[in-house]
Coordinates of C-alpha atoms in Angstrom, one line a residue:
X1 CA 84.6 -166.5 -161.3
X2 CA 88.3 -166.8 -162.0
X3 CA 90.7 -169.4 -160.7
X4 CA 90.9 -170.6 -157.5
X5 CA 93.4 -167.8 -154.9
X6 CA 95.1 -169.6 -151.7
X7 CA 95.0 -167.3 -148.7
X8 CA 96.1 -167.8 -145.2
X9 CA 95.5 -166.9 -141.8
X10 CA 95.0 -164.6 -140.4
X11 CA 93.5 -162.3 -142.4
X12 CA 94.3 -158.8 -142.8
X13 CA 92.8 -155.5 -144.2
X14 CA 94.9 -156.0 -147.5
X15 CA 93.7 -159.4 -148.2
X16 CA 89.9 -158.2 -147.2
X17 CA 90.3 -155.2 -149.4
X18 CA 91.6 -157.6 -152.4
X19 CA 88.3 -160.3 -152.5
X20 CA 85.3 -159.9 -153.9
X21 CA 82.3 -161.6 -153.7
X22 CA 82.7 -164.9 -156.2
X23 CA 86.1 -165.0 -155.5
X24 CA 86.8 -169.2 -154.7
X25 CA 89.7 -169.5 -152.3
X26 CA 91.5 -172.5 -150.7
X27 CA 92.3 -171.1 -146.9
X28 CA 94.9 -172.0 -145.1
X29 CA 95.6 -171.7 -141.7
X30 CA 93.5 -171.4 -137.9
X31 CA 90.0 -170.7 -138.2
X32 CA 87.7 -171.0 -134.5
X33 CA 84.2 -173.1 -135.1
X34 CA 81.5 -171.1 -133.0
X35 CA 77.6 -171.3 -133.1
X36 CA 75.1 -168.8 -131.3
X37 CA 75.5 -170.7 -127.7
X38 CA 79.3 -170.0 -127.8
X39 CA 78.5 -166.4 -129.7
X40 CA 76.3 -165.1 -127.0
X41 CA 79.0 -166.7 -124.1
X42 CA 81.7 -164.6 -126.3
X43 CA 79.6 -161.1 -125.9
X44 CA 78.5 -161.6 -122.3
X45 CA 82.6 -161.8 -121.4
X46 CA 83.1 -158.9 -123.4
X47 CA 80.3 -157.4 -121.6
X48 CA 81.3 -158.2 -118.2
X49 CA 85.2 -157.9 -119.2
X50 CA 86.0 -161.1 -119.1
X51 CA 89.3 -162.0 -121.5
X52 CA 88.2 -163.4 -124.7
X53 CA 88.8 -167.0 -125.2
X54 CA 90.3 -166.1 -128.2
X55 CA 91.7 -163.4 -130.0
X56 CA 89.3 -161.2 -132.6
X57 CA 92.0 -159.7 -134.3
X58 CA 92.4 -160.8 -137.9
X59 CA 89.9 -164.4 -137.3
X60 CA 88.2 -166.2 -139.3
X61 CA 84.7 -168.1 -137.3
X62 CA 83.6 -170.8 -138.7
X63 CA 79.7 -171.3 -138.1
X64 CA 80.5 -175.0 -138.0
X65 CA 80.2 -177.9 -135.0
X66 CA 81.7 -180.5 -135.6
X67 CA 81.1 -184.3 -134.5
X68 CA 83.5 -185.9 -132.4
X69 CA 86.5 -187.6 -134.2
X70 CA 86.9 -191.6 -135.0
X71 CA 89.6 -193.2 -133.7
X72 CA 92.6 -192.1 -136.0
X73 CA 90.9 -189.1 -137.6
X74 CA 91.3 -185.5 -136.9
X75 CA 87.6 -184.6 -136.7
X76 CA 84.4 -185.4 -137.5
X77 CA 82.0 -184.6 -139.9
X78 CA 82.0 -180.9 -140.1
X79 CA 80.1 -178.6 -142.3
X80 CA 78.5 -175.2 -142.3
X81 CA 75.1 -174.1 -140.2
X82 CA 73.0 -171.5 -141.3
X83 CA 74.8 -168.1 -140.6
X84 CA 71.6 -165.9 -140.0
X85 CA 71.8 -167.5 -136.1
X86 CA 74.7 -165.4 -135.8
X87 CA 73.6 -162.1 -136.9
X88 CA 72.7 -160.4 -134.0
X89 CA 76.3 -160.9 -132.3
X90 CA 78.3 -160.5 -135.8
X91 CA 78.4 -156.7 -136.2
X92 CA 79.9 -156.2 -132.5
X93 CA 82.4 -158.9 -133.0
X94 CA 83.4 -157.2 -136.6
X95 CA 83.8 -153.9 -134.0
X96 CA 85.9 -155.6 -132.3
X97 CA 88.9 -157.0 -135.0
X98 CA 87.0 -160.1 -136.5
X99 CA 87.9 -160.4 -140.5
X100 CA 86.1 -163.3 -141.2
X101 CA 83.1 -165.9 -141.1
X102 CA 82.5 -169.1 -143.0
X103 CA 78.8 -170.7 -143.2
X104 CA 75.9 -170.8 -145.0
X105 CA 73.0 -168.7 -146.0
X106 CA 72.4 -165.2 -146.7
X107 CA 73.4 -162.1 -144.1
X108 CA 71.3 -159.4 -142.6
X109 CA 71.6 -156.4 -143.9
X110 CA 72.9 -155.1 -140.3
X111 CA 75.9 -157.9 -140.4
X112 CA 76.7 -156.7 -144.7
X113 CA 77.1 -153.4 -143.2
X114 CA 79.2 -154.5 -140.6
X115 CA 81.6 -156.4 -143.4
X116 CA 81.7 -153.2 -145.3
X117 CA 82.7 -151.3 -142.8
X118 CA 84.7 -152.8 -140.4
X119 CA 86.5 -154.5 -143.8
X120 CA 85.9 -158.2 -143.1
X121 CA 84.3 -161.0 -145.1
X122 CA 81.7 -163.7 -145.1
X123 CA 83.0 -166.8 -147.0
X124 CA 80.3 -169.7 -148.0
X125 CA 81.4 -172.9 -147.3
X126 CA 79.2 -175.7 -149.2
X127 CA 76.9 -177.6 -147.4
X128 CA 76.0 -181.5 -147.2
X129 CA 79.7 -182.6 -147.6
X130 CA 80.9 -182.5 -143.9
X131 CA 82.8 -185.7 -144.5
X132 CA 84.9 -184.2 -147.6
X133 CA 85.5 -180.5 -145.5
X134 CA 86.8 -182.8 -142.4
X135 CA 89.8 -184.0 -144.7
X136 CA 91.3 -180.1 -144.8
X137 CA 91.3 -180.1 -140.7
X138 CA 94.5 -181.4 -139.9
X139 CA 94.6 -180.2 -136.5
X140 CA 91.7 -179.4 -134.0
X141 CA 91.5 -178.7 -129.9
X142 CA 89.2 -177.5 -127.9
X143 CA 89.4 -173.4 -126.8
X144 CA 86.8 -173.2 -124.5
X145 CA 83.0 -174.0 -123.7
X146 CA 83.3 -177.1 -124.0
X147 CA 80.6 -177.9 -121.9
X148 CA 78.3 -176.9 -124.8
X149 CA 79.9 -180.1 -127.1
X150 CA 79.1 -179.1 -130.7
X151 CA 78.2 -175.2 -129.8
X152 CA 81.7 -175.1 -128.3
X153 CA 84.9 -173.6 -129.6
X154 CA 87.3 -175.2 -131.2
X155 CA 90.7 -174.0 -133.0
X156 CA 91.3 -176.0 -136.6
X157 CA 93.8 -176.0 -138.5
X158 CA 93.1 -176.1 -142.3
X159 CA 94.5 -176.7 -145.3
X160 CA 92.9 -175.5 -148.8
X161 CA 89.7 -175.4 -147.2
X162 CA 87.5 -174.7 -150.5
X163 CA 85.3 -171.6 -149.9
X164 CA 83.9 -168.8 -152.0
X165 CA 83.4 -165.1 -150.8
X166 CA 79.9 -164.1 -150.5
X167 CA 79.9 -161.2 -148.8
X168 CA 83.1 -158.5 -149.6
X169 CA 83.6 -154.8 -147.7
X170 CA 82.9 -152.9 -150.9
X171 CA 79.5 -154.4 -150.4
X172 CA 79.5 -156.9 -152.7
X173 CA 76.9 -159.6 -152.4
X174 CA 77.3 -163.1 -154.4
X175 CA 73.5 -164.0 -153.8
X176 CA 72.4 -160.7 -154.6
X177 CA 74.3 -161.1 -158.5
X178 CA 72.9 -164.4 -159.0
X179 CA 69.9 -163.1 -158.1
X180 CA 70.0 -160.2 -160.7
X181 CA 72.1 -162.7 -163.3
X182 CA 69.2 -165.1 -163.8
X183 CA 66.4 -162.4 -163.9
X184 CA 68.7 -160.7 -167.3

């Protein structure tokens, strides 16, 4: 792995294009927390053609939800959840202009596909220090569903947020080479 690259929101085909899987990065800039209960409200309004709460185009989901603020803080604790809850609404939301997901946890081979060919990214955020990722929120409000507390959407915004790419659209898979590093 080389030195750490800074990249900000939102992301675009160039910078999708440009990572590979290994890459660390320190991201900058809005990323939307989302788990499966807020995945599967996001399909049924596409579905039904309801407007997004958000737009796709060029975000970044982080499969995150984070516990309510103390007084004077930003946010709460907030760290990854396993991805693979995701994977069944991922590969339409790629479809539709999504570039990016952060969490933990290997991918189906349906959503890889999807990242290789709608050119996004799945970045792995490090699990177990919630406390430490809350520090690079500096802003956070709720965008809708709130009803569902955690499961909910929120908009953050980052700063350096320490990641490194797992997944890359040229089908690169970090789990996959540390798989086949340890067995040479």
């Amino acid at each position: 792995m080389d030195q750490m690259r800074s990249l900000h929101t939102p992301l675009t085909e160039e910078i999708c294009t440009s990572l590979r899987a290994g890459d660390r990065v320190l991201l900058t800039g809005e990323v939307y927390t989302a788990r499966d209960a807020a995945h599967r409200r996001i399909c049924e309004a596409m579905d039904t053609g309801k407007p997004l709460p958000f737009t796709l185009d060029g975000a970044i989901i982080f499969y995150a939800g984070p516990t309510p603020a103390k007084p004077g803080t930003t946010i709460g604790s907030i760290g990854p959840t396993t991805s693979g809850r995701m994977d069944l609404f991922t590969p339409r939301l790629l479809a539709q202009g999504l570039k990016g997901m952060i969490g933990k946890g290997k991918r189906s081979p349906e959503v890889r596909e999807a990242i290789r060919r709608f050119n996004g990214v799945y970045f792995g955020a490090v699990g177990g220090v919630a406390a430490l990722m809350a520090r690079c929120v500096r802003h956070a409000e709720w965008v809708a569903y709130e009803d569902l507390g955690p499961e909910g959407i929120m908009r953050l915004d980052v700063f350096e947020l320490p990641l490194v790419v797992i997944n890359d659209s040229r089908g690169g898979d970090l789990y996959e080479e540390a798989i086949e590093h340890y067995r040479q």
